[in-house]
Coordinates of C-alpha atoms and ligand atoms in Angstrom, one line a residue:
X1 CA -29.4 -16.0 -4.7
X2 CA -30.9 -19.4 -4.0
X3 CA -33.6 -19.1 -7.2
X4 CA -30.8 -18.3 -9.3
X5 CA -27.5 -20.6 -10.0
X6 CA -25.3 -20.8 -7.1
X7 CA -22.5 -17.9 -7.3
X8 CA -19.9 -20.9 -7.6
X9 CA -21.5 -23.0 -10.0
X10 CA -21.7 -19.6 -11.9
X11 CA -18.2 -19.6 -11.4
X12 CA -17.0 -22.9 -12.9
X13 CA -19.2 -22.3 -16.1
X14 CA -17.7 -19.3 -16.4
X15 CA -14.1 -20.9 -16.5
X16 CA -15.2 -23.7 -19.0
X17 CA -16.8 -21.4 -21.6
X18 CA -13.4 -19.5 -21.1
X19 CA -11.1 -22.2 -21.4
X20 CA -13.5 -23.5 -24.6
X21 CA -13.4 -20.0 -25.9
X22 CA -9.4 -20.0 -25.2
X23 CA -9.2 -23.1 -27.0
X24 CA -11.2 -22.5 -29.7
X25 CA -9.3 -18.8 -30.4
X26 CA -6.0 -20.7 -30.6
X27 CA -7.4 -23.6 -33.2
X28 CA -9.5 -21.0 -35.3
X29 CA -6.5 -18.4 -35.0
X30 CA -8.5 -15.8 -33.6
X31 CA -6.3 -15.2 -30.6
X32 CA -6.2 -11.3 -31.3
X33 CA -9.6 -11.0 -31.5
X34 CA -10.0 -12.6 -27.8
X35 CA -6.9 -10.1 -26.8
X36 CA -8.4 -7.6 -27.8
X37 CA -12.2 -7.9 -27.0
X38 CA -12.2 -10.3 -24.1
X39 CA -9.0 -10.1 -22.2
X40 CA -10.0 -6.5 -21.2
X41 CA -12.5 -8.0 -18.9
X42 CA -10.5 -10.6 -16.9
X43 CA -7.7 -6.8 -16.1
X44 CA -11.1 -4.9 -15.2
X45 CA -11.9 -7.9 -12.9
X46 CA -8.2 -8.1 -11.3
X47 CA -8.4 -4.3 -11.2
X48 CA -11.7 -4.2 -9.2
X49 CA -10.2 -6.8 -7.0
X50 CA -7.0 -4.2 -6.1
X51 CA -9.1 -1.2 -5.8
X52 CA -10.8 -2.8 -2.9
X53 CA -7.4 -3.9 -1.1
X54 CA -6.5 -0.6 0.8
X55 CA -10.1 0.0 1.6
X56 CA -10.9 -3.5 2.9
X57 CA -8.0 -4.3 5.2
X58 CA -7.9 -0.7 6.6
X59 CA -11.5 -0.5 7.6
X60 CA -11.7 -4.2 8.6
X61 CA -9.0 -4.1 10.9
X62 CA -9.4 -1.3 12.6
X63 CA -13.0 -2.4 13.0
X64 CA -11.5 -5.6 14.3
X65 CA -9.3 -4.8 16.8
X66 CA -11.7 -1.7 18.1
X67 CA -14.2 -4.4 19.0
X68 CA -11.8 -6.0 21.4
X69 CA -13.0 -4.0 24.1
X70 CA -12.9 -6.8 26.7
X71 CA -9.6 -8.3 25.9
X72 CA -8.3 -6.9 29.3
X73 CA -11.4 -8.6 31.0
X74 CA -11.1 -12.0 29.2
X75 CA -7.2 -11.4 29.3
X76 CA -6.6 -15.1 30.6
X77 CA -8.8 -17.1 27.5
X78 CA -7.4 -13.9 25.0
X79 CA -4.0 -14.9 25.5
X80 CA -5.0 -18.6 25.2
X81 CA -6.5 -18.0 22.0
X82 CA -4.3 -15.5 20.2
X83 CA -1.2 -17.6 21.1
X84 CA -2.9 -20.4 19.7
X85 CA -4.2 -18.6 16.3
X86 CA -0.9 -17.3 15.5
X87 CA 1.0 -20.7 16.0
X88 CA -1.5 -22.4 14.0
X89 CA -0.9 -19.6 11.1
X90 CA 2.6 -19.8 11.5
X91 CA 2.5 -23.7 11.3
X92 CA -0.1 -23.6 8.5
X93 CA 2.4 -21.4 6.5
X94 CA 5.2 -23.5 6.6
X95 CA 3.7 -26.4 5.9
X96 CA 2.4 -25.2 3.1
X97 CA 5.7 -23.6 2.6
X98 CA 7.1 -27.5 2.7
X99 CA 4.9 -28.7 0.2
X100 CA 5.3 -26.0 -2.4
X101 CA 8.9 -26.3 -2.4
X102 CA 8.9 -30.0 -2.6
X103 CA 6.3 -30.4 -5.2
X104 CA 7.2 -27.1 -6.9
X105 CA 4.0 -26.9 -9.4
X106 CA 5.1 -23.8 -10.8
X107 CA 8.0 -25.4 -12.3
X108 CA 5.6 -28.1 -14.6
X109 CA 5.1 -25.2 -16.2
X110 CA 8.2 -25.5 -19.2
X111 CA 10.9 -23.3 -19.5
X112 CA 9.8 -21.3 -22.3
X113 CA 6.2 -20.5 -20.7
X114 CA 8.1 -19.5 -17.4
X115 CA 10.5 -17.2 -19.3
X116 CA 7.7 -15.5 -21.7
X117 CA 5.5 -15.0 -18.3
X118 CA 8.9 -13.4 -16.9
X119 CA 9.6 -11.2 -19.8
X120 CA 6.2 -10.4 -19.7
X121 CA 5.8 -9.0 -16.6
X122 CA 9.6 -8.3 -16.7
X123 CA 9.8 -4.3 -16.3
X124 CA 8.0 -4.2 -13.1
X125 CA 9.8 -7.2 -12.1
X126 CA 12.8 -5.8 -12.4
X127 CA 12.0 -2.9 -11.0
X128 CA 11.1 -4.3 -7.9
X129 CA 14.2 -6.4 -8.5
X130 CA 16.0 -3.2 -7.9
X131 CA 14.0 -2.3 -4.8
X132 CA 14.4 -5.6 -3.3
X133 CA 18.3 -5.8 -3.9
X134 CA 18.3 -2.2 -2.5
X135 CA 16.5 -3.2 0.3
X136 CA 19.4 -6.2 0.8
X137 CA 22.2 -3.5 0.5
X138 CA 20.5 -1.8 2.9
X139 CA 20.6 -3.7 6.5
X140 CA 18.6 -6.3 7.6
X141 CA 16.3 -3.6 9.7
X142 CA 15.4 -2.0 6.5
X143 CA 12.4 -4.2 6.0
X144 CA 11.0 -2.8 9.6
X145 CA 11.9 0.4 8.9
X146 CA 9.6 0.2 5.5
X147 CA 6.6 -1.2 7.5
X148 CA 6.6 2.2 8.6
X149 CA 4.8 4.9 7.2
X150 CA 5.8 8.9 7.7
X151 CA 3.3 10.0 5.4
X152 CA -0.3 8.2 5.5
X153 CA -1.7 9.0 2.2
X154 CA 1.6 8.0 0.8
X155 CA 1.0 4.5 2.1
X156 CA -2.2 4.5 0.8
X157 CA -1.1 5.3 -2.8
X158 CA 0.2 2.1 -3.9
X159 CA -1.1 -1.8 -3.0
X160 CA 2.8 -2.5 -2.2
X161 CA 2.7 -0.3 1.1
X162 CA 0.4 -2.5 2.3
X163 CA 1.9 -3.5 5.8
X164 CA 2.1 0.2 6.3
X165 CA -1.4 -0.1 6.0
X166 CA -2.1 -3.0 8.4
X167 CA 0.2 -1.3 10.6
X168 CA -1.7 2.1 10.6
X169 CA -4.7 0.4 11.0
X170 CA -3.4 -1.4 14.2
X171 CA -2.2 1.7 15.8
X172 CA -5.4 3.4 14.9
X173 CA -7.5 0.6 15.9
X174 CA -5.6 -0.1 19.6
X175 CA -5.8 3.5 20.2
X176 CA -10.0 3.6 20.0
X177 CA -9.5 0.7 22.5
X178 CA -7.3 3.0 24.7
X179 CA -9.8 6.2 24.2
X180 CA -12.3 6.6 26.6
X181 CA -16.2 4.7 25.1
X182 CA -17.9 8.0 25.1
X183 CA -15.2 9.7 23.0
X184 CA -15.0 7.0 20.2
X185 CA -18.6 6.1 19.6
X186 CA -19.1 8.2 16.6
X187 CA -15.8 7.0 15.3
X188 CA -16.7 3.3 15.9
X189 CA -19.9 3.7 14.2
X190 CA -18.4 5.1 11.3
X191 CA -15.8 1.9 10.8
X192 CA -18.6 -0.3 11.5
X193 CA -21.0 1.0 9.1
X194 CA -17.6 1.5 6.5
X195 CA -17.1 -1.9 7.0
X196 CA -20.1 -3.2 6.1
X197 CA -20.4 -0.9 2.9
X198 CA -17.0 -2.0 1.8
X199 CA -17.9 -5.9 2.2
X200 CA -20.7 -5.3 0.2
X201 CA -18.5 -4.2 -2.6
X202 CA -16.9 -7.2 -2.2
X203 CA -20.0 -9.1 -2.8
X204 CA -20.9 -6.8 -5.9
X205 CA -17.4 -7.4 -7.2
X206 CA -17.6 -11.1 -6.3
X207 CA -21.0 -11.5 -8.5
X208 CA -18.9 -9.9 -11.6
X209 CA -16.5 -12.9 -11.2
X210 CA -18.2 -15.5 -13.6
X211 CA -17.3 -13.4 -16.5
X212 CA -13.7 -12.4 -15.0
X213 CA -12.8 -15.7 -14.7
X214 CA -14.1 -16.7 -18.4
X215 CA -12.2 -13.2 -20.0
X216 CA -9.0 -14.1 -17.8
X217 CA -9.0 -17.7 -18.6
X218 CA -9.5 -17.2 -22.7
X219 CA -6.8 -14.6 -22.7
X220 CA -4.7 -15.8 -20.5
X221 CA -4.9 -19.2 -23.2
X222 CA -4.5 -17.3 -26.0
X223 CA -1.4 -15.1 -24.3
X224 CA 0.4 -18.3 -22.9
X225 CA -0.4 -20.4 -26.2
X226 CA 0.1 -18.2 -28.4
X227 CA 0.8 -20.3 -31.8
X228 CA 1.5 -24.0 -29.9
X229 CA -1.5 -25.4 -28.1
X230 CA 0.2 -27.6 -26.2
X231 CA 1.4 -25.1 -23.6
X232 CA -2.1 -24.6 -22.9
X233 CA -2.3 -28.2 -21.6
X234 CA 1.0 -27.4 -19.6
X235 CA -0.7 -24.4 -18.1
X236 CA -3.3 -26.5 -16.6
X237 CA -1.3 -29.3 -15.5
X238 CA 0.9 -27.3 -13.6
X239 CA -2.7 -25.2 -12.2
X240 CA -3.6 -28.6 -11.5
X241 CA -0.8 -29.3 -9.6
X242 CA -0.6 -26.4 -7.7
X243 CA -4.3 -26.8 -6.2
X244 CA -3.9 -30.5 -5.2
X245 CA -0.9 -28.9 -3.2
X246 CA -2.8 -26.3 -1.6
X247 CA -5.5 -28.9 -1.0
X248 CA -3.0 -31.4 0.7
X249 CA -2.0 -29.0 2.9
X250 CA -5.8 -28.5 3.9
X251 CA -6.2 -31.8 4.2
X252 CA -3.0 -32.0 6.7
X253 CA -4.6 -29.6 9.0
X254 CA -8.3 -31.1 8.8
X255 CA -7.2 -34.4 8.9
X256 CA -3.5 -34.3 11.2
X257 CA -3.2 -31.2 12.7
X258 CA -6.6 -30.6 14.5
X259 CA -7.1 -34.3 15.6
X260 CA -3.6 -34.3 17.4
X261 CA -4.5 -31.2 19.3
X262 CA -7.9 -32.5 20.4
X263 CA -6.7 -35.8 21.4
X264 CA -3.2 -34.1 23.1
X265 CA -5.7 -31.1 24.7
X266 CA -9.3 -32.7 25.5
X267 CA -11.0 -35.2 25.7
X268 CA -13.5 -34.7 22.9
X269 CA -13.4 -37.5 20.3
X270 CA -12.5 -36.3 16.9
X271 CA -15.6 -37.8 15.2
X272 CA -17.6 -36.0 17.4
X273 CA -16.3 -32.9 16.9
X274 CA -16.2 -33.3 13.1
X275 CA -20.1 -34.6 13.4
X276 CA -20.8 -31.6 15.6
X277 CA -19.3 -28.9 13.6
X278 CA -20.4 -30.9 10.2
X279 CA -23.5 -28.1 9.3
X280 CA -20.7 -24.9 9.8
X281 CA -18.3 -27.3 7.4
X282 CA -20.7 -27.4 4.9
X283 CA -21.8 -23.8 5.1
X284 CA -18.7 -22.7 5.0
X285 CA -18.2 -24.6 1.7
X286 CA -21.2 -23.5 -0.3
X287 CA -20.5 -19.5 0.8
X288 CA -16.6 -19.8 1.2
X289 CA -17.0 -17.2 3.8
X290 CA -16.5 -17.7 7.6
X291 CA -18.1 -14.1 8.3
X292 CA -21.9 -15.9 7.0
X293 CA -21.6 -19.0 8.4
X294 CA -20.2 -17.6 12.1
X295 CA -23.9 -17.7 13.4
X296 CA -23.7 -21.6 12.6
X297 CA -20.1 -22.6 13.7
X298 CA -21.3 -20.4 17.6
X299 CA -24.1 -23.0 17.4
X300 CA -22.6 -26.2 16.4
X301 CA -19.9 -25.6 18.9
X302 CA -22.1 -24.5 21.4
X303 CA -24.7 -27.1 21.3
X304 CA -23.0 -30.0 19.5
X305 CA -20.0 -29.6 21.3
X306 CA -20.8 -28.1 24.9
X307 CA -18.6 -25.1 24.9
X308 CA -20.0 -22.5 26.9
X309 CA -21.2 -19.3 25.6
X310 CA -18.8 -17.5 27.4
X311 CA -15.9 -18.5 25.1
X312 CA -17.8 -19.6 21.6
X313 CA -18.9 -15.5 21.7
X314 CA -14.9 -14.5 22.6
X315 CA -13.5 -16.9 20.8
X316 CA -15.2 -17.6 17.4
X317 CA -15.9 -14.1 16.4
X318 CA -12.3 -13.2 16.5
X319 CA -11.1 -16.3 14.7
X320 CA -13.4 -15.7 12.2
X321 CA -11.7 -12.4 11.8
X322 CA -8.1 -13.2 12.4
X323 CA -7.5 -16.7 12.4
X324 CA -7.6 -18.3 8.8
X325 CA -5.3 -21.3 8.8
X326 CA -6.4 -22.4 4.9
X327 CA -6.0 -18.8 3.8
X328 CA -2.5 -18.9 5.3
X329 CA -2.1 -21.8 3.4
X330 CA -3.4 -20.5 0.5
X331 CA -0.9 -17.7 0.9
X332 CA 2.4 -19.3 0.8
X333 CA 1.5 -22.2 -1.5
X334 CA 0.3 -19.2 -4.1
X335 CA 2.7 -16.8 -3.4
X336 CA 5.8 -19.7 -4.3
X337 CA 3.7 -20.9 -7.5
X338 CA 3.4 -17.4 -9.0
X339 CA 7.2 -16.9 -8.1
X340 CA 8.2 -20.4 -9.9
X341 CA 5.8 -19.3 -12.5
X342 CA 7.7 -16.4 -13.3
X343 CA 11.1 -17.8 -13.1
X344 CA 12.0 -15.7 -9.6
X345 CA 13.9 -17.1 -7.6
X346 CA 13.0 -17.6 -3.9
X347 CA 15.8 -16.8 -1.1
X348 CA 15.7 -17.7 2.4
X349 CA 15.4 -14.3 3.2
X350 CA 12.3 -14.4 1.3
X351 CA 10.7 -17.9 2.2
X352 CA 10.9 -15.3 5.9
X353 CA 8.9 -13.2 4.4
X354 CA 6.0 -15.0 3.0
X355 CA 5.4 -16.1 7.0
X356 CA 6.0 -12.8 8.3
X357 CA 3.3 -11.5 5.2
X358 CA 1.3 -14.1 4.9
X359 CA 1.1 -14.1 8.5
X360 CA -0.5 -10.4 8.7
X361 CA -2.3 -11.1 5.0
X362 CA -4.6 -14.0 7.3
X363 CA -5.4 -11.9 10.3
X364 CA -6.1 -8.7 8.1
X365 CA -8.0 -11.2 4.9
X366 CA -11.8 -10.1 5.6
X367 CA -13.7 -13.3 6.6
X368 CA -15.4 -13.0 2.9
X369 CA -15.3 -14.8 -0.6
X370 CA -12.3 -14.0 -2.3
X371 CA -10.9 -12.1 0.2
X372 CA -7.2 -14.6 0.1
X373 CA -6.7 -13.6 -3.2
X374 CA -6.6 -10.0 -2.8
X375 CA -4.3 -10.3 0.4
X376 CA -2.4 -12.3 -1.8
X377 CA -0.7 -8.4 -3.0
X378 CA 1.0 -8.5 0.0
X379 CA 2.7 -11.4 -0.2
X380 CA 3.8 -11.1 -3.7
X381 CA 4.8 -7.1 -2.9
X382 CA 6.9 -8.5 -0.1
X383 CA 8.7 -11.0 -2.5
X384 CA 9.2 -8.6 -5.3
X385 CA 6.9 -11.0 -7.7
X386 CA 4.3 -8.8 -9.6
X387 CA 1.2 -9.1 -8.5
X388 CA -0.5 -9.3 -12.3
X389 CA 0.0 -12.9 -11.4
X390 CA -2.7 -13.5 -9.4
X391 CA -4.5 -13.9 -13.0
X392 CA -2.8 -17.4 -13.1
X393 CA -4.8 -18.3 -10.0
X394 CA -7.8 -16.7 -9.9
X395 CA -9.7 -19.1 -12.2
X396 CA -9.3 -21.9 -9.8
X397 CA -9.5 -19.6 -6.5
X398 CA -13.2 -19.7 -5.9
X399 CA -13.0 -24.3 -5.2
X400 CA -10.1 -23.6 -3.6
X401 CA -11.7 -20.6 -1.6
X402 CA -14.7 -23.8 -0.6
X403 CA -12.2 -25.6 1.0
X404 CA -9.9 -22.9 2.9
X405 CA -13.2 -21.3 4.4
X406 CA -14.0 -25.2 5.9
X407 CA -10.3 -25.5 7.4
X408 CA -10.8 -21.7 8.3
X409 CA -14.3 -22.8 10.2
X410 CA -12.9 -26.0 11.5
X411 CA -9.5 -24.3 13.1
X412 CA -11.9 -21.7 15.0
X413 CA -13.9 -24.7 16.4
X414 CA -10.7 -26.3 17.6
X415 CA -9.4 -23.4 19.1
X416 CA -13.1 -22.8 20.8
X417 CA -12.4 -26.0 22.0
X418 CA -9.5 -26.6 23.3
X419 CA -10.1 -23.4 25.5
X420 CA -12.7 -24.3 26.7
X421 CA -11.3 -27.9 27.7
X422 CA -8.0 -25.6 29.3
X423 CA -11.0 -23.7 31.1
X424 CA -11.8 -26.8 33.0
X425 CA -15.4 -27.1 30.7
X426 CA -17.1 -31.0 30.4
X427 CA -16.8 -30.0 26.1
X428 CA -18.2 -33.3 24.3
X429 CA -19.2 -34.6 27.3
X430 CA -22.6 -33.4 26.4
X431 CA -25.0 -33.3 24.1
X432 CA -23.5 -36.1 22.7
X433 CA -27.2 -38.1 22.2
X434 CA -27.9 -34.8 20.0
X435 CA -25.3 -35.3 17.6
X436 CA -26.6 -38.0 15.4
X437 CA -29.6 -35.9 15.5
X438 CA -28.1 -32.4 14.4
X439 CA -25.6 -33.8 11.9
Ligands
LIG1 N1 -13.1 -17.0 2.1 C1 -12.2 -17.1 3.2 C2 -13.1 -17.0 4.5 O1 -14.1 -16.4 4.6 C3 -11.2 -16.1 3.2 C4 -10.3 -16.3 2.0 O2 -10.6 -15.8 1.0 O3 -9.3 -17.0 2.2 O4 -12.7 -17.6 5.5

């Protein structure tokens, strides 16, 4: 990888020969050719993306949770620490719930682009239209009663059954814990070695996404443009607006949230922290995946920080699986864009639902590149939006994806940290000559 171009830089070439290409169709008036030719390639890309959805959150939960073996042993810390992840999602959500509906980017796109995208997608949106409405008619325990599967493979069928999926994988997953070690071992070997196969398909799908982003941002162009370039420009602005939002709210938790729990919790100084966990930031960036830069973050907060190993080996494995604060995020900024996008209007009932999915989409999202983006079915299945309209994100995901993964990084660290300050531990009391050093 490192003799060859980096995977992201790959990336943004990729979107500005598509964009050129786009741009070029719509000027020369060869739209149909791009339609027909190069559009193909951005829906195999999407396509690869959903095939892996099921697969991915199934084995990686149930991999997940399995490993929590010592959760009984470490009850005292686990409690600390998975109260604390999920009120961090939860707040993560609705801020970025806040900003969405204040800034609303998907409405800079104008009225006639919104309506074509809604007609576009319009037959499936209605259809789920339907669903929703009949979900509405039908009590407000209708929505538990659908989380629940009676017929496994008929949960698997379709990306929209996905919380039956997480929810199967939970029960699966907390009974191995509950089986006797002996009994399991085979079974846990299996997920393990499942897992790792399926992230790796991840990564092979990932490498195809240079030339998915340049075939979905030419088509998408020429589809949106059609005859009048100037929607084009629209289309951007409003893509533009949507990831300063997302990236406001990442900056809220890097730069508010986690410096008000460390000066309210410990007594670590925030510019030591951020020096100490500055080589895990970084990594996190350039590979936009918490799972490869775990080893670093255990060490920055170990040695940098002075958390003991006790909790940095509890604590930081499972947040890099379950606690994602940027993906979440991610997730509710995305999920309102696509639904202004598309002219859908957004209830209370469903603002509920983006944090109750988007909730589950972060602990289940593998701690891998791209990984948000997929979850992102959920959210939209939950909502009623199509999920097609992911392909007005996905160009700009992977920079976006550099900076969740850092807030992702950076809200395990806290958490590390803060436990480990509850647990009576000298953190940032040491190794503080190091730091200049290290950083
Ligand atoms: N890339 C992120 C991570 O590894 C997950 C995501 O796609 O949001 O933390």
């Amino acid at each position: 990888m490192m003799n060859k171009l980096a995977l992201h830089w790959r990336i943004l070439i990729g979107m500005a020969i598509g964009i050129a290409l786009g741009l070029a169709a719509i000027v020369g008036g060869f739209g149909d050719l791009i339609l027909d030719w190069v559009k193909p390639f951005g829906t195999i890309f999407i396509n690869l993306l959903k095939l892996i959805a099921v697969p991915l959150i199934l084995v990686s939960l149930i991999d997940g949770i399995s490993n929590l073996t010592d959760l009984s042993k470490l009850n005292r810390i686990g409690g600390k620490t998975i109260g604390f992840y999920i009120f961090s999602t939860v707040l993560a959500i609705s801020i970025g719930l806040f900003l969405v509906n204040i800034v609303e980017p998907g409405n800079f796109l104008p009225e006639e682009t919104r309506e074509e995208l809604r007609m576009k997608y319009a037959s499936e949106a209605n259809l789920k239209m339907e669903t929703a409405s009949a979900v509405e008619d039908s009590g407000p325990l209708k929505v538990l009663v659908d989380i629940v599967p009676d017929n496994i493979f008929g949960a698997f069928s379709s990306n929209q059954n996905m919380l039956q999926v997480i929810l199967f994988a939970f029960l699966f997953g907390i009974a191995m814990v509950m089986t006797p070690k002996a009994t399991i071992l085979p079974v846990k070997q299996f997920f393990s070695g499942v897992n790792s196969v399926i992230l790796k398909i991840v990564d092979l799908v990932m490498r195809t996404a240079p030339l998915g982003v340049l075939a979905l941002l030419a088509g998408l162009i020429v589809d949106i443009a059609g005859d009048d370039p100037a929607s084009a420009v629209d289309l951007f602005k409003a893509l533009g607006i949507y990831s300063l939002t997302v990236l406001a709210g990442l900056a809220f938790m890097v730069f508010i949230f986690y410096p008000a729990i460390l000066t309210a919790f410990t007594k670590i100084k925030y510019r030591a922290f951020f020096q100490g966990i500055f080589p895990a930031q970084m990594l996190a960036f350039s590979t936009s995946s918490s799972a490869a830069t775990l080893p670093v973050t255990m060490e920055c907060v170990e040695h940098n920080l002075g958390v003991s190993e006790e909790v940095t080996s509890f604590v930081l494995p499972l947040g890099a699986t379950i606690n994602m604060d940027g993906t979440s995020i991610h997730q509710a900024v995305s999920a309102v864009f696509i639904a202004q996008a598309f002219g859908h209007d957004l209830t209370m009932l469903d603002q509920l639902a983006i944090v109750l999915t988007a909730t589950l989409a972060s602990i289940g999202a593998a701690a891998v590149p791209g990984a948000g983006l997929i979850m992102l079915v959920i959210v939209l299945g939950a909502i009623g939006v199509d999920p097609e309209g992911l392909a007005l994100i996905v160009a700009v995901d992977r920079p976006i994806d550099m900076c969740r993964t850092i807030v992702n990084v950076t809200g395990d660290a806290t958490v590390a940290t803060l436990v480990a300050s509850t647990e009576g531990e000298p953190v940032g009391g040491v190794n503080q000559d190091q730091l200049t050093n290290e950083s």
